[in-house]
PDB file of C-alpha atoms and ligand atoms in Angstrom:
ATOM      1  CA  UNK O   1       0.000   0.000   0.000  1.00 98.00           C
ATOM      2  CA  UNK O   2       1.025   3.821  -0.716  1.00 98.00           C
ATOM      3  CA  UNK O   3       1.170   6.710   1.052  1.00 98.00           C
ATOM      4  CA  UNK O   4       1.502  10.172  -0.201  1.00 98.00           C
ATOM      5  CA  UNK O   5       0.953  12.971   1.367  1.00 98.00           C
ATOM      6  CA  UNK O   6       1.494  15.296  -1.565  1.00 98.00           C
ATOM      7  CA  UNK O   7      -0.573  16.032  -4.635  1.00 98.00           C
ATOM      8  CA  UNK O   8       2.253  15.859  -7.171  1.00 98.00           C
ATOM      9  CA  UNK O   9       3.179  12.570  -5.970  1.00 98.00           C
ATOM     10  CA  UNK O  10      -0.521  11.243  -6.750  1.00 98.00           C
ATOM     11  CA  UNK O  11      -1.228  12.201  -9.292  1.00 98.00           C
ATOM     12  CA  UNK O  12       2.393  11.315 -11.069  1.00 98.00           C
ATOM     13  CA  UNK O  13       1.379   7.306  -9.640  1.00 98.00           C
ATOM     14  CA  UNK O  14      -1.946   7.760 -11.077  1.00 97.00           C
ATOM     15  CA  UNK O  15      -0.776   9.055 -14.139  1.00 96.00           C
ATOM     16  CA  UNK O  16       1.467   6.298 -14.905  1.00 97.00           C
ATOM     17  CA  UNK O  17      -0.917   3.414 -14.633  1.00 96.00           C
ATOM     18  CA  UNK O  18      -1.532   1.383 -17.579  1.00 94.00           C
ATOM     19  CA  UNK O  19      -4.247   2.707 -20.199  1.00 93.00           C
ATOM     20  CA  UNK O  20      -7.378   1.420 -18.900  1.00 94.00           C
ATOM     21  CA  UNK O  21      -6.976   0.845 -14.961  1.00 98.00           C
ATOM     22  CA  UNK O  22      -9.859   1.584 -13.593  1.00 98.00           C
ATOM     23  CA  UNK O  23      -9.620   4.014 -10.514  1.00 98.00           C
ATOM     24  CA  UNK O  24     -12.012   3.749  -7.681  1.00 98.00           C
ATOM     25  CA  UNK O  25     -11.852   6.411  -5.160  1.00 98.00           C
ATOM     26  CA  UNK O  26     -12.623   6.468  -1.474  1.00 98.00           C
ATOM     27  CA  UNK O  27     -12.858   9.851   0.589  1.00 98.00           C
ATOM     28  CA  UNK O  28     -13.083  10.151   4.285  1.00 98.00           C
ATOM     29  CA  UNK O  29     -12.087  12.019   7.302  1.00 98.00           C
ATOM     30  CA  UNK O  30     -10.332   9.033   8.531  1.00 97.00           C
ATOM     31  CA  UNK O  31     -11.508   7.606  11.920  1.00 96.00           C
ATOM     32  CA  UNK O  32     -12.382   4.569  10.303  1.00 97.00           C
ATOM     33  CA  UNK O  33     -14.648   2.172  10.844  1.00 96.00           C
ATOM     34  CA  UNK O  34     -16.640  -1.054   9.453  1.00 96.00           C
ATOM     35  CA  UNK O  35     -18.730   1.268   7.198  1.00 96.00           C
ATOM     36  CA  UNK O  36     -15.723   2.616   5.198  1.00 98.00           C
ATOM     37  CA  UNK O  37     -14.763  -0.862   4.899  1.00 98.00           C
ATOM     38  CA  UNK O  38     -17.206  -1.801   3.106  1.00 97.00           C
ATOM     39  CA  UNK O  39     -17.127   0.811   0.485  1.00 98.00           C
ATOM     40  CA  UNK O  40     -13.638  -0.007   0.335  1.00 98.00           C
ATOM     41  CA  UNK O  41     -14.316  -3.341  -0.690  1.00 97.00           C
ATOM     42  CA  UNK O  42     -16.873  -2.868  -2.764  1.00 98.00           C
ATOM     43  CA  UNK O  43     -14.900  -0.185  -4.715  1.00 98.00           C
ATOM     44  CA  UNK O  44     -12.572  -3.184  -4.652  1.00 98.00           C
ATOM     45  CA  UNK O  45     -14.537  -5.792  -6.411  1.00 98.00           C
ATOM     46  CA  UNK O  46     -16.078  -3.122  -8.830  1.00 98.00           C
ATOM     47  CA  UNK O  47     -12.698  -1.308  -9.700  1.00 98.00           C
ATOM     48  CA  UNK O  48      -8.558  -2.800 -10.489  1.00 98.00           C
ATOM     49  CA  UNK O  49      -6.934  -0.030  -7.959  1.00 98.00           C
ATOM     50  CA  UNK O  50      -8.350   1.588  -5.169  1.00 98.00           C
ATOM     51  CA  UNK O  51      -7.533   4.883  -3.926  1.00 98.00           C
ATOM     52  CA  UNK O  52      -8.354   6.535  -0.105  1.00 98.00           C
ATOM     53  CA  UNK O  53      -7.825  10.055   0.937  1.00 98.00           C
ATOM     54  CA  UNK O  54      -7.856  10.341   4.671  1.00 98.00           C
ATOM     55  CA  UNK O  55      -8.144  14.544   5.164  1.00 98.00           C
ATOM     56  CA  UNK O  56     -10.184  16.239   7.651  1.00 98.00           C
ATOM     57  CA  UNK O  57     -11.571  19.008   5.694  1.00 98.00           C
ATOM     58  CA  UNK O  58     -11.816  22.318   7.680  1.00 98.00           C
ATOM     59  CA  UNK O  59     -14.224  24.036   6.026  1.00 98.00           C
ATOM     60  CA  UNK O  60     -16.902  22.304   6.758  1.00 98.00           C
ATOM     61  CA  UNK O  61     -16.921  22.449   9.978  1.00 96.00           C
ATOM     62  CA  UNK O  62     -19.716  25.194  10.919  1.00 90.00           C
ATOM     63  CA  UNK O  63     -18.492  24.890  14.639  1.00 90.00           C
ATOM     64  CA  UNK O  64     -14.762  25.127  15.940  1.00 92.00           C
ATOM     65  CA  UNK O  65     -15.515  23.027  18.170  1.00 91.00           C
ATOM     66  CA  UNK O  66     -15.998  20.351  16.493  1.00 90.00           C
ATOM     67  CA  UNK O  67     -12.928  20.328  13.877  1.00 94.00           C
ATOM     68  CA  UNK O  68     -10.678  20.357  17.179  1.00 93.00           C
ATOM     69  CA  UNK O  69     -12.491  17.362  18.324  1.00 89.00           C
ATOM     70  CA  UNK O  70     -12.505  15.272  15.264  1.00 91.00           C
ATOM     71  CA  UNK O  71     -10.748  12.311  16.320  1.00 91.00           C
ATOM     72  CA  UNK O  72      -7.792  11.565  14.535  1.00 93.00           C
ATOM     73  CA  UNK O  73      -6.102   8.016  13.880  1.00 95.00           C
ATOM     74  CA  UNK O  74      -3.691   7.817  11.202  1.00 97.00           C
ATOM     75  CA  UNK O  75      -2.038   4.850  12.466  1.00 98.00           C
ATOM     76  CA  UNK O  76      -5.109   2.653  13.416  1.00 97.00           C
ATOM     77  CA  UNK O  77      -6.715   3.862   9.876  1.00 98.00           C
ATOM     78  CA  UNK O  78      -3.679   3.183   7.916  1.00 98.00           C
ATOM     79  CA  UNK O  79      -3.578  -0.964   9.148  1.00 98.00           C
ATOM     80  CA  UNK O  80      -7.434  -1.092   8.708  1.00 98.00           C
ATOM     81  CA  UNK O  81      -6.567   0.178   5.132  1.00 98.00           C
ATOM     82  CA  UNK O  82      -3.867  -2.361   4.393  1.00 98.00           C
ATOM     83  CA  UNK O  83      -5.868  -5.202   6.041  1.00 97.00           C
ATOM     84  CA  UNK O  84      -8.746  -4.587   2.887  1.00 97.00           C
ATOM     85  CA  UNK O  85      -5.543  -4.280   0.524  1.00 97.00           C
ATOM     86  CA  UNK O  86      -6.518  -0.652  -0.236  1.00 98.00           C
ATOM     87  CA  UNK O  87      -3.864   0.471  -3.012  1.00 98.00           C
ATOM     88  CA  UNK O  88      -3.230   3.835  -2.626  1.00 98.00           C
ATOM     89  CA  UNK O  89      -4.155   6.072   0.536  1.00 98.00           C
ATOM     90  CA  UNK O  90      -3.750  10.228  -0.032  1.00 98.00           C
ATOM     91  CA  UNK O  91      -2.855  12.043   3.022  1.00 98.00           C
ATOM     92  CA  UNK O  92      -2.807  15.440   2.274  1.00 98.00           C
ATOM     93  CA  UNK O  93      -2.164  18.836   4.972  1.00 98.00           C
ATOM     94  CA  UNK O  94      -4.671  21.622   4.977  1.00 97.00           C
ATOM     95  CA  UNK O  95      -1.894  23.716   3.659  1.00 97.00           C
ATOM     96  CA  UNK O  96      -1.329  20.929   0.436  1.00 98.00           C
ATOM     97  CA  UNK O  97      -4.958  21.422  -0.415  1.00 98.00           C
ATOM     98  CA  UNK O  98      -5.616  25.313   0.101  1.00 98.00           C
ATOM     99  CA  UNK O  99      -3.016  26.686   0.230  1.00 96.00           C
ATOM    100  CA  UNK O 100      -2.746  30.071   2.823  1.00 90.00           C
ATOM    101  CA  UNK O 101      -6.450  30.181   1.702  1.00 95.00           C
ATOM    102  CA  UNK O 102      -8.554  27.728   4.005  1.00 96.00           C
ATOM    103  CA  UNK O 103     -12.007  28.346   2.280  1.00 97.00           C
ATOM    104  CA  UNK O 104     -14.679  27.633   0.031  1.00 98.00           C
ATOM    105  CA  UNK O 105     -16.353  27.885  -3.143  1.00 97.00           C
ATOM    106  CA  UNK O 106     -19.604  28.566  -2.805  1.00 97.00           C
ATOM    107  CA  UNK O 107     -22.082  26.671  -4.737  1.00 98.00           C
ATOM    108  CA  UNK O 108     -25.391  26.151  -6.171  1.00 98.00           C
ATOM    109  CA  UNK O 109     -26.823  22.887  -5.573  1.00 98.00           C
ATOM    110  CA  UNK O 110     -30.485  24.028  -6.318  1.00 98.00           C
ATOM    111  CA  UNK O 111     -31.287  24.030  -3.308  1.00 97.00           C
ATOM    112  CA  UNK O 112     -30.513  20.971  -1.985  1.00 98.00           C
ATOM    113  CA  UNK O 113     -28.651  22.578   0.120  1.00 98.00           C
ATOM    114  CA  UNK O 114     -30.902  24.422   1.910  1.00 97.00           C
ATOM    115  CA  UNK O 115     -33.007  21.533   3.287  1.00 97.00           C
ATOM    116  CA  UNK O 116     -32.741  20.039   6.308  1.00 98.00           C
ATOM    117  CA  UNK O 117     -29.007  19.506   7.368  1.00 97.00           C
ATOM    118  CA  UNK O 118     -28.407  22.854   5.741  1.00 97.00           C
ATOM    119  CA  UNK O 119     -30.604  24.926   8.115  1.00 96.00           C
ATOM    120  CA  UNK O 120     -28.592  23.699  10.861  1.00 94.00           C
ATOM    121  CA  UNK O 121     -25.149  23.958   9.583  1.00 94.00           C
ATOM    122  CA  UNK O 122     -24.503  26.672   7.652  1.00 93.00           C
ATOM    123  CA  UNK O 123     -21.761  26.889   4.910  1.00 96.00           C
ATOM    124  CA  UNK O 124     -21.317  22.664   5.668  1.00 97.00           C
ATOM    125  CA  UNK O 125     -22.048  21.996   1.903  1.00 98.00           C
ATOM    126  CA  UNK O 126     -20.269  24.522   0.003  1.00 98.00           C
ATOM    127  CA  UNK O 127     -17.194  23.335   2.348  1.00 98.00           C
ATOM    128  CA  UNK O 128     -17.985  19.758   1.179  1.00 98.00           C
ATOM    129  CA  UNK O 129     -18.225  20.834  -2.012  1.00 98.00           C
ATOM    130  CA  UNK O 130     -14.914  22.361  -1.979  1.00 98.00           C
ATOM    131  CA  UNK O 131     -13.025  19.345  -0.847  1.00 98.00           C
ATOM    132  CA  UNK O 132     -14.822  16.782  -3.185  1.00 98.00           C
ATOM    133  CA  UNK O 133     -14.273  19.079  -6.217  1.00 98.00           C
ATOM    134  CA  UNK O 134     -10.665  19.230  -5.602  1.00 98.00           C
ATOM    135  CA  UNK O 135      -9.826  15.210  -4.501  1.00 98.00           C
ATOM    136  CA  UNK O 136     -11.847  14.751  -7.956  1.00 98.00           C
ATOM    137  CA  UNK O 137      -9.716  16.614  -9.837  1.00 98.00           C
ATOM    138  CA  UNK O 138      -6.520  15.447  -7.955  1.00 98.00           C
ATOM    139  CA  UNK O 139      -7.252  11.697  -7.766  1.00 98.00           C
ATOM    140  CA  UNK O 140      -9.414  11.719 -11.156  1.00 98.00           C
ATOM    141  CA  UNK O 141     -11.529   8.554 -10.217  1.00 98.00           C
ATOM    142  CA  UNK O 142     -14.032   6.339 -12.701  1.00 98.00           C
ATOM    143  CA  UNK O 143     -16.275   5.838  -9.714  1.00 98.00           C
ATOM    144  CA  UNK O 144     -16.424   7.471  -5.979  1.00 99.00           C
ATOM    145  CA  UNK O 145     -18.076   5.787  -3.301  1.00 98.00           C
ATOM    146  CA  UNK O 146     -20.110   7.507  -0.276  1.00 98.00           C
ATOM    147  CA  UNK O 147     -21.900   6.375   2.354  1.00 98.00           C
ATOM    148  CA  UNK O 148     -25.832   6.474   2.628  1.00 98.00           C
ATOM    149  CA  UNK O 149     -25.709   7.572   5.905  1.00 98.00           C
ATOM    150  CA  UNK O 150     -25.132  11.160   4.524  1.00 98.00           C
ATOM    151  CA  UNK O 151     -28.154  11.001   1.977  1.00 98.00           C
ATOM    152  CA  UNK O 152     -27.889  14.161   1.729  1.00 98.00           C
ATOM    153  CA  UNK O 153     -24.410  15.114   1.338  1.00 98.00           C
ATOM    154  CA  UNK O 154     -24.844  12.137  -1.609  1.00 98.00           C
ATOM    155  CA  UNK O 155     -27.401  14.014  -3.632  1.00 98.00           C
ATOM    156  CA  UNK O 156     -25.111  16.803  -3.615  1.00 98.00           C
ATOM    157  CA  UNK O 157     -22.180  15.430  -4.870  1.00 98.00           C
ATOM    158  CA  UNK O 158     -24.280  14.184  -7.559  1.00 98.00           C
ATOM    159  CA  UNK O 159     -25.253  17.089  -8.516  1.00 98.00           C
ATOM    160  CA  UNK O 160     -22.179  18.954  -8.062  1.00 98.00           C
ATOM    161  CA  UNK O 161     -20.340  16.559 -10.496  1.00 98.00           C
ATOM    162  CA  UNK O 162     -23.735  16.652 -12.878  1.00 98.00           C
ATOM    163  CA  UNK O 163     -23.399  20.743 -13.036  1.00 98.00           C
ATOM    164  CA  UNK O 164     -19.288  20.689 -13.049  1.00 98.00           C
ATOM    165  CA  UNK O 165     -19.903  17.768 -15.801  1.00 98.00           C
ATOM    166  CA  UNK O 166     -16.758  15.691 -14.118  1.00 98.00           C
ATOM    167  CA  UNK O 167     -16.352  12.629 -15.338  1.00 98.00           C
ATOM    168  CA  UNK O 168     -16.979  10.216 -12.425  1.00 98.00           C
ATOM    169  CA  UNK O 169     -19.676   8.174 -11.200  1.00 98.00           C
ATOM    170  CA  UNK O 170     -20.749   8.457  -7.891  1.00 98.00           C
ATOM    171  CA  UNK O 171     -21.943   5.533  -6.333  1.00 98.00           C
ATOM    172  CA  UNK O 172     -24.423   5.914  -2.913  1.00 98.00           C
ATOM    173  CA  UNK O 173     -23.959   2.813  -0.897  1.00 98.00           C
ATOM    174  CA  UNK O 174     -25.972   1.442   1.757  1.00 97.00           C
ATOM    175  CA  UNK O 175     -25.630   2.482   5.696  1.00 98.00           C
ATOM    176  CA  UNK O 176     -23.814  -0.312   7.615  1.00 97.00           C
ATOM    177  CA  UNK O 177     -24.744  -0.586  10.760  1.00 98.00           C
ATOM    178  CA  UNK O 178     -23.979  -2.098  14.704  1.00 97.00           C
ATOM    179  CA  UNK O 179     -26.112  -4.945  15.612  1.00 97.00           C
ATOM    180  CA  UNK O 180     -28.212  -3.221  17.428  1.00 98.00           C
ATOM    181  CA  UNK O 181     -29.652  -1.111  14.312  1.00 98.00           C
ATOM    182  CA  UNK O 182     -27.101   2.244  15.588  1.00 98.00           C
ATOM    183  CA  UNK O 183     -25.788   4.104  12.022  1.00 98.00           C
ATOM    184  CA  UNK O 184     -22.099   3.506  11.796  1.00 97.00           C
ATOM    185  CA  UNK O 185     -20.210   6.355  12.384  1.00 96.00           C
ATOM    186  CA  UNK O 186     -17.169   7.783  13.438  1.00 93.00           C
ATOM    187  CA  UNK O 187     -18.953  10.265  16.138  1.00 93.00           C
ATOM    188  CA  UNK O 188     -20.185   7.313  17.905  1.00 95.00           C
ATOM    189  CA  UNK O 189     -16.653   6.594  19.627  1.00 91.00           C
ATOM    190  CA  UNK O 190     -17.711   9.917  21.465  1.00 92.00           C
ATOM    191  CA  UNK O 191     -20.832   8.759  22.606  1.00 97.00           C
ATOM    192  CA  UNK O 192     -20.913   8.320  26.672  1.00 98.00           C
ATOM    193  CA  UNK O 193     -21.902   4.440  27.705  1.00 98.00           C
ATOM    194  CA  UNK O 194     -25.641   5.881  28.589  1.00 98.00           C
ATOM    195  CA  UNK O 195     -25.935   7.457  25.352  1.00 98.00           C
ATOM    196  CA  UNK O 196     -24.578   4.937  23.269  1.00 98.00           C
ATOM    197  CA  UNK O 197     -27.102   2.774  24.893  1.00 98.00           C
ATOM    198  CA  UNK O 198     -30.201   5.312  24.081  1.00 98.00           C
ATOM    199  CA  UNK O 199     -28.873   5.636  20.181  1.00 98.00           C
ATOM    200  CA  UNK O 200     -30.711   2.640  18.621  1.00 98.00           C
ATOM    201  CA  UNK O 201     -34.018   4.098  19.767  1.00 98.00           C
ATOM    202  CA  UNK O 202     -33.037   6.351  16.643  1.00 98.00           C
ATOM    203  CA  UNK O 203     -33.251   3.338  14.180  1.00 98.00           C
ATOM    204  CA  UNK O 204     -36.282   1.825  15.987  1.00 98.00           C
ATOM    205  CA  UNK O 205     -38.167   4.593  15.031  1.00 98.00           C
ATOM    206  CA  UNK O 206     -37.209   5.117  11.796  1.00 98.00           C
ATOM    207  CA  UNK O 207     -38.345   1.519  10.976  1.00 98.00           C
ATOM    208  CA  UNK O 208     -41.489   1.875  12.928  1.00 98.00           C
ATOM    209  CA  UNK O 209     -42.543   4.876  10.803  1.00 98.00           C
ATOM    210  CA  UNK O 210     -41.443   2.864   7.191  1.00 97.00           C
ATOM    211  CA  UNK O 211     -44.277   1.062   8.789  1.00 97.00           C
ATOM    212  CA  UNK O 212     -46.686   3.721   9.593  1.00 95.00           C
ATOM    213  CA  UNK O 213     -46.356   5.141   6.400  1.00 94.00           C
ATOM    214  CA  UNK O 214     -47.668   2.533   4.685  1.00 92.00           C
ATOM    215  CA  UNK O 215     -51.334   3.573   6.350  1.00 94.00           C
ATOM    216  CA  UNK O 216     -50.560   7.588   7.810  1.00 95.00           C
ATOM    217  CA  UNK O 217     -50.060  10.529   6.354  1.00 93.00           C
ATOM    218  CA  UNK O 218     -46.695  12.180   6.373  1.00 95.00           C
ATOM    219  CA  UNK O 219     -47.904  15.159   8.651  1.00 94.00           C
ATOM    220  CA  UNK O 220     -49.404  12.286  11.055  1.00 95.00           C
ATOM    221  CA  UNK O 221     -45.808  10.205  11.380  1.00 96.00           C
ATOM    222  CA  UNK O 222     -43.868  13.662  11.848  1.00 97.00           C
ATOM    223  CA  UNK O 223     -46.018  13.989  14.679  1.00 97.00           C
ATOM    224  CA  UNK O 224     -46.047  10.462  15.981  1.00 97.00           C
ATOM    225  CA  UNK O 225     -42.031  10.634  16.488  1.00 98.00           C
ATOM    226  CA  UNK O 226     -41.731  14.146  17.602  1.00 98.00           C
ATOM    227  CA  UNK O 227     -44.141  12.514  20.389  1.00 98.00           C
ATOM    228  CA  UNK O 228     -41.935   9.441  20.780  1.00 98.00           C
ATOM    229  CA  UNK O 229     -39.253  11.770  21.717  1.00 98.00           C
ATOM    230  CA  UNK O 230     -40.037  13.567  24.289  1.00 98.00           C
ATOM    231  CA  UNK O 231     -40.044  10.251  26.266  1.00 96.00           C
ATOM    232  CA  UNK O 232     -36.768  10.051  26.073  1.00 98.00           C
ATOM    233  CA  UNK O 233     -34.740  11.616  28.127  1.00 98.00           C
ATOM    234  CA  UNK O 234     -30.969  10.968  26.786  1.00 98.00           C
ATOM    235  CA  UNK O 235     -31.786  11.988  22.894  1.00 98.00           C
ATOM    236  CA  UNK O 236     -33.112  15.196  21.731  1.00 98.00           C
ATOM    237  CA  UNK O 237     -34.745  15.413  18.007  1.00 98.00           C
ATOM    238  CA  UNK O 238     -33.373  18.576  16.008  1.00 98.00           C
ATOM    239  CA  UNK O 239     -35.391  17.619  13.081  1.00 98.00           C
ATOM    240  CA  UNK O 240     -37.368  14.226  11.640  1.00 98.00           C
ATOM    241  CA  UNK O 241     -38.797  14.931   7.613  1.00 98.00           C
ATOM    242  CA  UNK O 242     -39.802  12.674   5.043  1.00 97.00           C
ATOM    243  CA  UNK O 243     -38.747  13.997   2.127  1.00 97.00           C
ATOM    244  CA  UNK O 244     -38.554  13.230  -2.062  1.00 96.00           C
ATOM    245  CA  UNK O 245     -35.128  11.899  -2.008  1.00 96.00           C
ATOM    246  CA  UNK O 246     -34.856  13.695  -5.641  1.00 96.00           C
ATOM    247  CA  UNK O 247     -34.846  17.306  -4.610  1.00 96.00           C
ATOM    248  CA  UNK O 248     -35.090  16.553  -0.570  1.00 97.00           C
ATOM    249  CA  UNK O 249     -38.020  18.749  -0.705  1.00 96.00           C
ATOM    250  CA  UNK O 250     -40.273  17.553   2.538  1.00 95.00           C
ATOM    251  CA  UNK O 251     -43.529  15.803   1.559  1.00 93.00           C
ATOM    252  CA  UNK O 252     -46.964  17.160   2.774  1.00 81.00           C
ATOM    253  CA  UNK O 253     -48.908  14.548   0.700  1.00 78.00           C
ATOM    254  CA  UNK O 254     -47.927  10.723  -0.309  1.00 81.00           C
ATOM    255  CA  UNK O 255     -46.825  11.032  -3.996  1.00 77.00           C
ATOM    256  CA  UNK O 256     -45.707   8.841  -6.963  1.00 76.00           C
ATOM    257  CA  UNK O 257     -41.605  10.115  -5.791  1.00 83.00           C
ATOM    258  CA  UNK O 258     -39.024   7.959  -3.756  1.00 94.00           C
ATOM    259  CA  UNK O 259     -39.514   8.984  -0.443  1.00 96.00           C
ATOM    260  CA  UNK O 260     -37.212   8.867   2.550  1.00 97.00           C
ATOM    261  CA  UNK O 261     -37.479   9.338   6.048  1.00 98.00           C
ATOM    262  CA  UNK O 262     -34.516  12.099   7.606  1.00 98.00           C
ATOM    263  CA  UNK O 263     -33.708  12.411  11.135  1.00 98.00           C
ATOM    264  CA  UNK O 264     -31.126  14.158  13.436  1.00 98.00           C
ATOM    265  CA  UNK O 265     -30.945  13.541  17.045  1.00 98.00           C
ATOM    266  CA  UNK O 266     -28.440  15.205  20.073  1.00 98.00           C
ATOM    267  CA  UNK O 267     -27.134  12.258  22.208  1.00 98.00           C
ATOM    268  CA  UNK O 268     -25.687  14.911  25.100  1.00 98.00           C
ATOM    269  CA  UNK O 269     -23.135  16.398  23.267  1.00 94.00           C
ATOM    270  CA  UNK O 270     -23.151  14.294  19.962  1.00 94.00           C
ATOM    271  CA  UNK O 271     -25.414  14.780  17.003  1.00 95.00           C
ATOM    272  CA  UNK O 272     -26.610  11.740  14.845  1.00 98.00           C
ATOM    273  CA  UNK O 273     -28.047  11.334  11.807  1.00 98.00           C
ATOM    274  CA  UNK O 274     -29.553   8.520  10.360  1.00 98.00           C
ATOM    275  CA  UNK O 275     -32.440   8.397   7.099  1.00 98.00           C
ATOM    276  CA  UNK O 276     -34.279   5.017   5.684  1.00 98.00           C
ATOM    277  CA  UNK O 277     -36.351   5.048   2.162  1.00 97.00           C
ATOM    278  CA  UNK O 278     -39.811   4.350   2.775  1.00 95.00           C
TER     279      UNK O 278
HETATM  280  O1  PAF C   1     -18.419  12.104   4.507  1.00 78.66           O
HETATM  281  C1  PAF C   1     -17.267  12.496   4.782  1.00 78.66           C
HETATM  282  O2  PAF C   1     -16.499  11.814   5.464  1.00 78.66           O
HETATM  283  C2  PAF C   1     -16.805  13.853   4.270  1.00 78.66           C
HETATM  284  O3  PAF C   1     -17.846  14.753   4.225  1.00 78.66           O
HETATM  285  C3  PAF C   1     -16.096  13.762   2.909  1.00 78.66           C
HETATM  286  C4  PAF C   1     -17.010  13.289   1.813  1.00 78.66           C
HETATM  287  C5  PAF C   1     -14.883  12.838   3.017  1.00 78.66           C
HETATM  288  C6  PAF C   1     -15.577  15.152   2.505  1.00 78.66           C
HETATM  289  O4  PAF C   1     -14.678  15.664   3.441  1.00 78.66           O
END
């Protein structure tokens, strides 16, 4: 497995593989867990090298706060990576990718951005944006794999690369999670025993209203698991929608659309998100 740290170097080992490798490409913020693996391997089976950038992007982070606490593991990431025979892992600085000029571009997604996630962190998806634009054009995959988890953050990037017209296809895979139903993620480390034992009451009720929504209107479940809520004590609901999964426009009444359900809950100091299609 190699490591480089600077763009040059990437893109000279990309550039001299033989006509016709295909590249699949693999960003996170490192932290690793099961759920990277799997894209991992699945860019794996579905590509001849794969490619990793570990790089915890700081603009977009809305809060301080929360950059300074991302955890960071190179070592521990870097033998996960080798154990899946990952092929190429880019480690860039802040300073390799921007420069003296830590910020973003600021985009139009159509508004995707402006729906839920985007009303509570501001300036998250033009920062996401930023960094995905650039690893594209640095790394120059065939296909790029994200998690589900992020639904949202998916349709972007889709539509960022659809507007930009960058040749890569973006593949949305599907959320792996603990046994106990709890979203993989790597914010979950930070969860305290007592809230990591609240968390799959998230799940729970996302399943229950997949159910409910076969019978109940849309209005009716967003009421149903505000309700749920407020028995619980450990987990506070910033916002549940269900929502076209197209434009992420919420629903008022059952149409012909995908629909999926979107939720994001505080566990004390941790915030979770999780979504299921209906
Ligand atoms: O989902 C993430 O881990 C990040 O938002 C991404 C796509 C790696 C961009 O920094």
């Amino acid at each position: 497995m190699l490591v480089f740290a600077k763009i040059k170097s990437v893109q000279q080992k990309i550039k001299s593989l033989k006509k016709g490798t295909s590249v699949g490409f693999v960003p996170t913020m490192g932290a690793l867990h099961k759920g990277h693996l799997s894209l991992i391997e699945q860019a794996k089976r579905e590509n001849d090298i794969v490619v990793v950038s570990i790089f915890v992007n700081p603009t977009q982070f809305n809060k301080k706060e929360d950059l300074v606490n991302y955890p960071k593991t190179i070592d521990s990431d870097l033998s996960l990576l080798k154990s899946v025979y990952c092929d190429l892992v880019f480690t860039p600085t802040a300073e390799e990718i921007y420069s003296n000029n830590i910020q973003s571009q600021l985009f139009n997604f159509d508004g995707l951005e402006h729906q839920m996630e985007g009303k509570f962190r501001d300036g998250h998806f033009d920062g996401v944006g930023t960094i995905v634009k650039r690893l594209f054009e640095i790394v120059t995959p065939h296909k790029a794999y994200f998690g589900e988890k992020d639904f949202q953050q998916l349709q972007i990037i889709k539509k960022m690369v659809q507007k930009n017209q960058i040749p890569v296809k973006v593949i949305g895979c599907d959320i792996f999670r603990e046994n106990d139903g709890l979203a993989m993620s790597s914010r979950n480390e930070r969860l305290t025993k007592e809230h990591r034992n609240a968390a799959p009451f998230i799940y729970k009720t996302l399943k229950q209203a997949k159910i409910e929504f076969g019978t109940k209107s849309a209005l009716e479940i967003v009421d149903w698991v505000e309700n749920e809520f407020k028995n619980q004590p450990l987990l506070e609901l910033e916002y549940f929608e269900i929502a076209d999964e197209e434009t992420l426009q919420p629903i008022k009444n059952k149409n012909s659309a995908k629909n999926r359900a979107f939720i994001a809950v505080f566990a004390g100091k941790i915030r979770l998100i999780d979504n299921i299609s209906l």
